[in-house]
CSV table of C-alpha atoms in Angstrom, one decimal:
chain,number,residue,atom,x,y,z
A,1,UNK,CA,15.3,-2.4,24.5
A,2,UNK,CA,13.2,-3.3,27.1
A,3,UNK,CA,13.4,-3.0,31.0
A,4,UNK,CA,14.3,-5.9,33.2
A,5,UNK,CA,11.0,-4.8,34.7
A,6,UNK,CA,9.1,-6.3,32.3
A,7,UNK,CA,10.3,-10.3,31.8
A,8,UNK,CA,9.4,-12.9,34.0
A,9,UNK,CA,11.4,-14.6,35.8
A,10,UNK,CA,12.0,-17.2,32.7
A,11,UNK,CA,13.0,-14.4,30.5
A,12,UNK,CA,9.4,-14.2,29.3
A,13,UNK,CA,8.1,-10.8,28.8
A,14,UNK,CA,5.0,-9.0,30.7
A,15,UNK,CA,2.0,-8.3,28.6
A,16,UNK,CA,2.5,-4.1,28.7
A,17,UNK,CA,-0.5,-1.5,28.9
A,18,UNK,CA,-1.3,-0.8,25.3
A,19,UNK,CA,0.2,2.8,25.6
A,20,UNK,CA,3.5,0.9,27.2
A,21,UNK,CA,3.3,-1.3,23.7
A,22,UNK,CA,2.2,1.5,21.7
A,23,UNK,CA,4.6,4.3,19.9
A,24,UNK,CA,3.4,6.5,16.9
A,25,UNK,CA,5.6,8.3,15.3
A,26,UNK,CA,5.3,11.4,12.8
A,27,UNK,CA,8.8,10.8,11.0
A,28,UNK,CA,7.8,14.6,9.2
A,29,UNK,CA,8.6,18.2,12.0
A,30,UNK,CA,6.1,20.6,11.3
A,31,UNK,CA,8.1,22.8,9.8
A,32,UNK,CA,9.7,19.3,7.0
A,33,UNK,CA,5.7,19.3,6.3
A,34,UNK,CA,5.3,22.3,5.0
A,35,UNK,CA,8.0,21.7,3.1
A,36,UNK,CA,6.9,18.3,1.8
A,37,UNK,CA,3.5,19.1,0.9
A,38,UNK,CA,4.4,22.1,-1.1
A,39,UNK,CA,7.2,19.4,-2.8
A,40,UNK,CA,4.2,17.2,-2.5
A,41,UNK,CA,1.8,19.5,-4.7
A,42,UNK,CA,4.5,20.2,-7.5
A,43,UNK,CA,3.6,16.6,-8.5
A,44,UNK,CA,-0.1,17.8,-9.3
A,45,UNK,CA,1.2,20.7,-11.1
A,46,UNK,CA,3.1,19.0,-13.4
A,47,UNK,CA,0.5,15.9,-13.6
A,48,UNK,CA,-2.3,18.5,-14.1
A,49,UNK,CA,0.0,20.4,-17.0
A,50,UNK,CA,0.8,17.0,-18.9
A,51,UNK,CA,-1.1,16.4,-22.0
A,52,UNK,CA,-2.5,13.6,-21.0
A,53,UNK,CA,-3.2,14.6,-17.7
A,54,UNK,CA,-2.5,12.8,-14.7
A,55,UNK,CA,-2.9,12.8,-11.2
A,56,UNK,CA,-0.6,10.5,-8.7
A,57,UNK,CA,-2.4,7.9,-6.9
A,58,UNK,CA,-1.3,8.9,-3.1
A,59,UNK,CA,-3.5,11.8,-3.5
A,60,UNK,CA,-6.2,8.4,-2.8
A,61,UNK,CA,-5.4,8.3,0.9
A,62,UNK,CA,-6.6,11.0,2.8
A,63,UNK,CA,-8.6,9.1,5.9
A,64,UNK,CA,-11.4,9.1,4.0
A,65,UNK,CA,-10.1,7.6,1.3
A,66,UNK,CA,-8.2,5.3,3.3
A,67,UNK,CA,-11.9,4.0,4.4
A,68,UNK,CA,-13.5,3.7,0.9
A,69,UNK,CA,-10.5,1.6,0.1
A,70,UNK,CA,-11.1,-1.0,3.3
A,71,UNK,CA,-14.6,-0.8,1.7
A,72,UNK,CA,-13.5,-2.1,-1.8
A,73,UNK,CA,-11.6,-5.1,0.0
A,74,UNK,CA,-14.6,-6.9,0.9
A,75,UNK,CA,-16.6,-6.1,-2.3
A,76,UNK,CA,-17.5,-9.6,-4.2
A,77,UNK,CA,-15.8,-8.2,-7.9
A,78,UNK,CA,-12.8,-7.3,-5.4
A,79,UNK,CA,-10.9,-11.1,-5.5
A,80,UNK,CA,-7.7,-9.7,-4.6
A,81,UNK,CA,-8.0,-9.6,-1.3
A,82,UNK,CA,-10.1,-12.5,-0.5
A,83,UNK,CA,-7.0,-14.5,-3.1
A,84,UNK,CA,-4.3,-13.3,-0.8
A,85,UNK,CA,-6.1,-13.6,2.5
A,86,UNK,CA,-6.6,-17.2,1.3
A,87,UNK,CA,-3.1,-17.9,0.7
A,88,UNK,CA,-1.6,-16.4,2.9
A,89,UNK,CA,-3.9,-18.2,5.2
A,90,UNK,CA,-2.4,-21.3,3.5
A,91,UNK,CA,1.2,-20.5,3.8
A,92,UNK,CA,1.9,-17.8,7.0
A,93,UNK,CA,2.7,-20.9,9.3
A,94,UNK,CA,5.8,-22.1,6.2
A,95,UNK,CA,6.7,-17.7,6.7
A,96,UNK,CA,7.2,-18.3,10.0
A,97,UNK,CA,9.7,-21.2,9.8
A,98,UNK,CA,11.4,-20.0,7.1
A,99,UNK,CA,12.3,-16.9,8.7
A,100,UNK,CA,12.2,-17.2,12.1
A,101,UNK,CA,12.1,-14.7,14.9
A,102,UNK,CA,11.6,-11.5,13.2
A,103,UNK,CA,10.2,-7.9,13.5
A,104,UNK,CA,7.4,-7.1,10.8
A,105,UNK,CA,7.0,-4.1,8.6
A,106,UNK,CA,4.3,-3.4,6.5
A,107,UNK,CA,4.2,-1.2,4.2
A,108,UNK,CA,0.4,0.8,3.5
A,109,UNK,CA,-0.5,-1.0,6.6
A,110,UNK,CA,-4.1,0.5,6.5
A,111,UNK,CA,-6.3,-2.3,8.7
A,112,UNK,CA,-4.1,-4.3,9.4
A,113,UNK,CA,-6.1,-7.5,8.2
A,114,UNK,CA,-3.7,-9.9,6.9
A,115,UNK,CA,-1.3,-8.7,9.3
A,116,UNK,CA,-3.6,-10.7,11.4
A,117,UNK,CA,-2.7,-13.7,9.4
A,118,UNK,CA,1.0,-13.1,10.0
A,119,UNK,CA,1.1,-12.3,13.9
A,120,UNK,CA,-0.8,-15.6,14.4
A,121,UNK,CA,1.7,-18.1,12.8
A,122,UNK,CA,4.6,-16.1,14.3
A,123,UNK,CA,2.5,-16.7,18.0
A,124,UNK,CA,1.9,-19.9,17.2
A,125,UNK,CA,5.6,-20.7,16.8
A,126,UNK,CA,6.4,-18.9,21.1
A,127,UNK,CA,8.1,-15.7,18.9
A,128,UNK,CA,8.1,-12.0,20.3
A,129,UNK,CA,5.7,-10.3,18.7
A,130,UNK,CA,6.8,-7.0,16.7
A,131,UNK,CA,5.0,-4.6,14.1
A,132,UNK,CA,6.5,-1.4,13.0
A,133,UNK,CA,3.1,-0.8,10.3
A,134,UNK,CA,4.1,2.5,8.0
A,135,UNK,CA,0.3,4.2,6.9
A,136,UNK,CA,0.2,8.0,5.4
A,137,UNK,CA,-2.7,8.3,7.4
A,138,UNK,CA,-2.2,8.2,10.9
A,139,UNK,CA,-6.2,8.2,11.9
A,140,UNK,CA,-6.6,4.5,10.6
A,141,UNK,CA,-3.4,3.5,11.6
A,142,UNK,CA,-3.4,4.6,15.0
A,143,UNK,CA,-7.6,2.7,15.5
A,144,UNK,CA,-6.2,-0.2,13.3
A,145,UNK,CA,-2.8,-0.7,15.8
A,146,UNK,CA,-5.0,-0.2,19.0
A,147,UNK,CA,-7.1,-3.5,17.4
A,148,UNK,CA,-4.4,-5.7,17.9
A,149,UNK,CA,-2.6,-4.3,20.4
A,150,UNK,CA,-5.8,-5.0,22.3
A,151,UNK,CA,-6.6,-8.6,20.7
A,152,UNK,CA,-2.5,-9.6,20.8
A,153,UNK,CA,-1.1,-8.8,25.0
A,154,UNK,CA,2.3,-9.0,24.0
A,155,UNK,CA,2.6,-7.3,20.8
A,156,UNK,CA,4.3,-4.2,20.2
A,157,UNK,CA,3.5,-1.8,17.7
A,158,UNK,CA,5.9,1.5,16.1
A,159,UNK,CA,3.3,2.9,14.1
A,160,UNK,CA,5.4,5.3,11.3
A,161,UNK,CA,2.7,7.9,9.7
A,162,UNK,CA,5.4,8.1,6.3
A,163,UNK,CA,5.5,7.9,3.1
A,164,UNK,CA,7.3,5.0,1.9
A,165,UNK,CA,9.9,6.1,1.1
A,166,UNK,CA,10.7,7.8,3.9
A,167,UNK,CA,10.4,5.8,5.8
A,168,UNK,CA,13.2,3.1,4.2
A,169,UNK,CA,15.1,5.6,4.3
A,170,UNK,CA,14.7,6.3,8.0
A,171,UNK,CA,14.5,2.2,9.9
A,172,UNK,CA,16.8,1.1,12.3
A,173,UNK,CA,18.0,-1.8,12.7
A,174,UNK,CA,15.6,-4.6,14.0
A,175,UNK,CA,15.3,-5.6,17.8
A,176,UNK,CA,14.8,-8.8,16.9
A,177,UNK,CA,16.9,-10.8,15.0
A,178,UNK,CA,15.8,-10.7,11.3
A,179,UNK,CA,13.3,-7.6,10.1
A,180,UNK,CA,10.6,-8.7,7.0
A,181,UNK,CA,9.0,-6.5,5.4
A,182,UNK,CA,6.1,-7.1,3.9
A,183,UNK,CA,4.3,-4.8,0.8
A,184,UNK,CA,1.0,-7.2,0.0
A,185,UNK,CA,-1.9,-6.4,-1.7
A,186,UNK,CA,-0.5,-6.1,-4.9
A,187,UNK,CA,0.4,-2.3,-4.5
A,188,UNK,CA,3.4,-2.5,-6.3
A,189,UNK,CA,1.2,-2.4,-9.4
A,190,UNK,CA,1.0,1.2,-8.9
A,191,UNK,CA,3.8,1.7,-10.1
A,192,UNK,CA,5.6,2.4,-13.5
A,193,UNK,CA,9.0,0.5,-14.8
A,194,UNK,CA,11.2,3.0,-13.6
A,195,UNK,CA,9.0,3.4,-10.6
A,196,UNK,CA,9.4,-0.1,-10.0
A,197,UNK,CA,13.4,0.1,-9.9
A,198,UNK,CA,13.5,3.2,-7.8
A,199,UNK,CA,11.4,1.2,-5.2
A,200,UNK,CA,13.2,-2.2,-5.0
A,201,UNK,CA,16.4,-0.1,-4.6
A,202,UNK,CA,15.0,1.2,-1.3
A,203,UNK,CA,13.7,-1.3,-0.5
A,204,UNK,CA,16.9,-3.7,-0.9
A,205,UNK,CA,18.5,-0.2,0.9
A,206,UNK,CA,16.4,-0.6,4.6
A,207,UNK,CA,17.1,-4.7,4.2
A,208,UNK,CA,20.1,-5.7,6.6
A,209,UNK,CA,21.6,-9.5,4.6
A,210,UNK,CA,19.2,-11.6,5.9
A,211,UNK,CA,16.5,-9.8,6.2
A,212,UNK,CA,13.0,-10.7,4.6
A,213,UNK,CA,10.6,-8.8,1.7
A,214,UNK,CA,7.3,-10.8,1.5
A,215,UNK,CA,5.2,-9.7,-1.8
A,216,UNK,CA,1.9,-10.0,-3.2
A,217,UNK,CA,1.1,-9.2,-6.4
A,218,UNK,CA,-1.7,-9.2,-9.1
A,219,UNK,CA,-0.9,-11.9,-11.6
A,220,UNK,CA,-2.3,-10.9,-15.7
A,221,UNK,CA,-5.1,-13.1,-16.3
A,222,UNK,CA,-8.4,-11.7,-18.6
A,223,UNK,CA,-10.3,-8.4,-18.6
A,224,UNK,CA,-13.3,-10.1,-17.5
A,225,UNK,CA,-12.1,-11.2,-14.2
A,226,UNK,CA,-10.4,-8.0,-14.2
A,227,UNK,CA,-12.4,-4.9,-15.2
A,228,UNK,CA,-15.5,-5.4,-13.2
A,229,UNK,CA,-13.1,-5.8,-9.9
A,230,UNK,CA,-12.2,-2.0,-10.6
A,231,UNK,CA,-15.7,-0.9,-11.5
A,232,UNK,CA,-17.8,-2.7,-9.3
A,233,UNK,CA,-21.7,-2.4,-9.1
A,234,UNK,CA,-22.1,-1.0,-5.7
A,235,UNK,CA,-20.2,2.7,-7.4
A,236,UNK,CA,-17.7,2.5,-4.1
A,237,UNK,CA,-14.4,2.2,-6.5
A,238,UNK,CA,-16.3,5.3,-8.2
A,239,UNK,CA,-17.0,6.7,-4.9
A,240,UNK,CA,-12.4,6.2,-3.7
A,241,UNK,CA,-12.1,7.5,-7.6
A,242,UNK,CA,-13.6,11.2,-6.9
A,243,UNK,CA,-12.6,10.9,-3.4
A,244,UNK,CA,-8.8,12.1,-4.4
A,245,UNK,CA,-10.9,15.2,-5.7
A,246,UNK,CA,-12.1,16.2,-2.7
A,247,UNK,CA,-9.1,15.6,-0.8
A,248,UNK,CA,-7.3,18.1,-3.4
A,249,UNK,CA,-10.0,20.8,-3.0
A,250,UNK,CA,-9.1,20.3,1.5
A,251,UNK,CA,-5.0,20.1,0.2
A,252,UNK,CA,-4.9,22.6,-1.9
A,253,UNK,CA,-7.7,24.4,-1.4
A,254,UNK,CA,-9.5,23.4,-4.7
A,255,UNK,CA,-12.9,23.5,-6.0
A,256,UNK,CA,-13.3,20.4,-7.9
A,257,UNK,CA,-16.8,20.1,-8.9
A,258,UNK,CA,-17.2,16.4,-8.0
A,259,UNK,CA,-20.2,15.6,-9.8
A,260,UNK,CA,-18.8,17.4,-13.0
A,261,UNK,CA,-16.6,13.9,-13.2
A,262,UNK,CA,-17.5,9.9,-14.1
A,263,UNK,CA,-14.9,6.5,-13.6
A,264,UNK,CA,-13.8,5.6,-15.4
A,265,UNK,CA,-11.4,2.1,-16.0
A,266,UNK,CA,-10.6,-0.5,-18.3
A,267,UNK,CA,-7.8,-3.3,-18.8
A,268,UNK,CA,-5.3,-2.0,-21.4
A,269,UNK,CA,-4.7,-5.4,-22.4
A,270,UNK,CA,-0.5,-4.5,-24.5
A,271,UNK,CA,0.3,-3.1,-21.3
A,272,UNK,CA,-1.5,-5.3,-19.0
A,273,UNK,CA,-2.3,-2.7,-16.7
A,274,UNK,CA,-5.6,-2.0,-15.6
A,275,UNK,CA,-6.2,2.5,-16.3
A,276,UNK,CA,-8.0,3.9,-13.7
A,277,UNK,CA,-10.2,7.8,-15.3
A,278,UNK,CA,-11.5,10.3,-13.6
A,279,UNK,CA,-13.5,12.1,-16.9
A,280,UNK,CA,-14.9,15.2,-17.2
A,281,UNK,CA,-18.8,15.8,-18.1
A,282,UNK,CA,-18.4,19.2,-20.0
A,283,UNK,CA,-16.0,21.6,-20.5
A,284,UNK,CA,-14.9,23.3,-17.3
A,285,UNK,CA,-11.7,25.0,-15.2
A,286,UNK,CA,-10.5,24.7,-11.9
A,287,UNK,CA,-8.1,26.4,-9.9
A,288,UNK,CA,-6.1,25.4,-6.8
A,289,UNK,CA,-5.5,28.5,-4.2
A,290,UNK,CA,-2.6,27.2,-2.9
A,291,UNK,CA,-0.5,26.0,-6.2
A,292,UNK,CA,-1.7,29.2,-8.0
A,293,UNK,CA,-2.6,27.0,-10.8
A,294,UNK,CA,-6.2,27.2,-13.1
A,295,UNK,CA,-6.2,23.6,-15.0
A,296,UNK,CA,-8.6,23.5,-18.1
A,297,UNK,CA,-10.5,20.6,-18.8
A,298,UNK,CA,-12.7,19.5,-22.5
A,299,UNK,CA,-15.5,17.6,-22.4
A,300,UNK,CA,-14.7,13.8,-22.1
A,301,UNK,CA,-11.3,14.9,-21.2
A,302,UNK,CA,-9.8,12.7,-18.3
A,303,UNK,CA,-6.9,12.6,-15.6
A,304,UNK,CA,-5.3,9.4,-15.3
A,305,UNK,CA,-5.6,8.8,-11.3
A,306,UNK,CA,-4.2,5.6,-11.0
A,307,UNK,CA,-3.2,2.2,-12.8
A,308,UNK,CA,-2.8,-1.3,-11.9
A,309,UNK,CA,-0.2,-3.5,-13.7
A,310,UNK,CA,-0.7,-7.1,-13.6
A,311,UNK,CA,2.7,-9.1,-13.5
A,312,UNK,CA,4.2,-12.7,-15.1
A,313,UNK,CA,5.0,-15.0,-11.8
A,314,UNK,CA,8.5,-16.0,-13.6
A,315,UNK,CA,9.6,-12.7,-14.6
A,316,UNK,CA,9.2,-11.8,-11.7
A,317,UNK,CA,11.4,-14.2,-9.7
A,318,UNK,CA,14.1,-13.5,-12.0
A,319,UNK,CA,13.5,-9.8,-11.9
A,320,UNK,CA,13.1,-10.2,-8.3
A,321,UNK,CA,16.3,-12.1,-7.7
A,322,UNK,CA,18.9,-9.2,-9.8
A,323,UNK,CA,18.3,-6.7,-6.8
A,324,UNK,CA,19.5,-8.4,-4.3
A,325,UNK,CA,16.0,-9.9,-3.2
A,326,UNK,CA,16.6,-13.6,-3.7
A,327,UNK,CA,12.5,-15.7,-3.8
A,328,UNK,CA,12.5,-18.4,-0.8
A,329,UNK,CA,10.0,-20.3,-1.6
A,330,UNK,CA,6.7,-18.7,-4.2
A,331,UNK,CA,2.3,-20.0,-3.3
A,332,UNK,CA,-0.3,-19.1,-5.6
A,333,UNK,CA,-4.0,-20.2,-5.4
A,334,UNK,CA,-5.1,-22.9,-7.7
A,335,UNK,CA,-6.3,-20.3,-10.7
A,336,UNK,CA,-2.9,-18.8,-10.4
A,337,UNK,CA,-4.7,-15.5,-10.1
A,338,UNK,CA,-2.3,-14.2,-7.4
A,339,UNK,CA,1.0,-14.5,-6.1
A,340,UNK,CA,3.1,-14.4,-2.8
A,341,UNK,CA,6.2,-14.0,-3.4
A,342,UNK,CA,9.0,-14.1,1.0
A,343,UNK,CA,12.5,-13.2,-0.8
A,344,UNK,CA,15.3,-12.8,1.8
A,345,UNK,CA,18.9,-10.1,1.1
A,346,UNK,CA,21.9,-12.3,1.2
A,347,UNK,CA,24.6,-9.8,1.3
C-alpha cells in the first residue's frame, strides 16, 4: 500500500524515484536455488538419455539467449512479433476499457516492448499503472524495468525473477481492482498438449474471480511462411539455438563443441508444429560433469530443442472456456496469421 505522503491532496499518486517505484524479487533463496538447479538438471539427463534426444526450451534463456531472441523478433522473416504488435496497437484501448483498472502481469516479459502498447492504453484512461514482469533472466528483466520507469513516471514495477510455475504459485492478490496475466508472443506453442493442460490449470489457479488473461497465439498457415521464420537468412536463429549448448556448458560444466552442431528447423504439417533441432555433424561424445552425464551422438543425430505449435482460433476458444477462462473478445490480423484473445475467469 502507498503511504499518504506519496499522495497529493486530490488522491493522485505522486511520481517517485526509480528506486522507490522498482522492486525486483528473486523468489528462490540460495539454498532453494541450488536445489532447483539440481532439479532442472534432471530434465537434461532424461532428455539426453531418450531416443530421440531432446532438451527443454527453458535452457535457451540465459542473458545472451534472451538478447538473441530480441534480435530474432526484429528479423524480416519473423512475422510473429510485428503482427502481434499491430493487433495490440489496434485493440489495446478496447482491452483497457473491457478490463478497467488492473495490474498487468506478464510471463516471459523480456524487453517488455509490447507491454508499452498496453501501458499506453491504460495511461490514456487515467488508470494507475502497476506492472509485474516475470522472467528467468534477471539482467534483461531489471534493465527493461528501469527503461519503463524512466518513460512512465507514475508506473510501479514489481519484477519476479522466476520460472512461470513458481511465480504463478506465489502470486498474492493484486493491490488494484483486478489483475491481467499476459502470455504473448505465442510462447504457448512451445508447450505440448499435456503441458498446456497443466499450464492453463496454473493460470486459472493464479487468477481471482473477475481477473483477466491475455493470450497471443500463432495460427496455422503454409510452411512457406512458417519455415523461414525459424531459419532466417542472417543466421540469428541458428546462433540462438546453438547458444543453448553454451548455456549448458556454463551451467552444468559441459564440453559441447558448438562447431560440431548445426541448426535445423522444419514444419511438421501433421502435428502442426515447427520443430527445431541441433544436428550432430559427426560421431561425438559430450560430458556434463555437474550431472555426471556422458552423451553419445551419431553423425546426423539430432537433439530436439523446441516445438512451436500453431493453433486454430475457434478450437482454442473452446479449449480455454473448458478450463474456466472464458473468451471475452478475440482479435486477429487481416491474413489471420495471429490471434490475440482476452479471457476472464468468472468464478
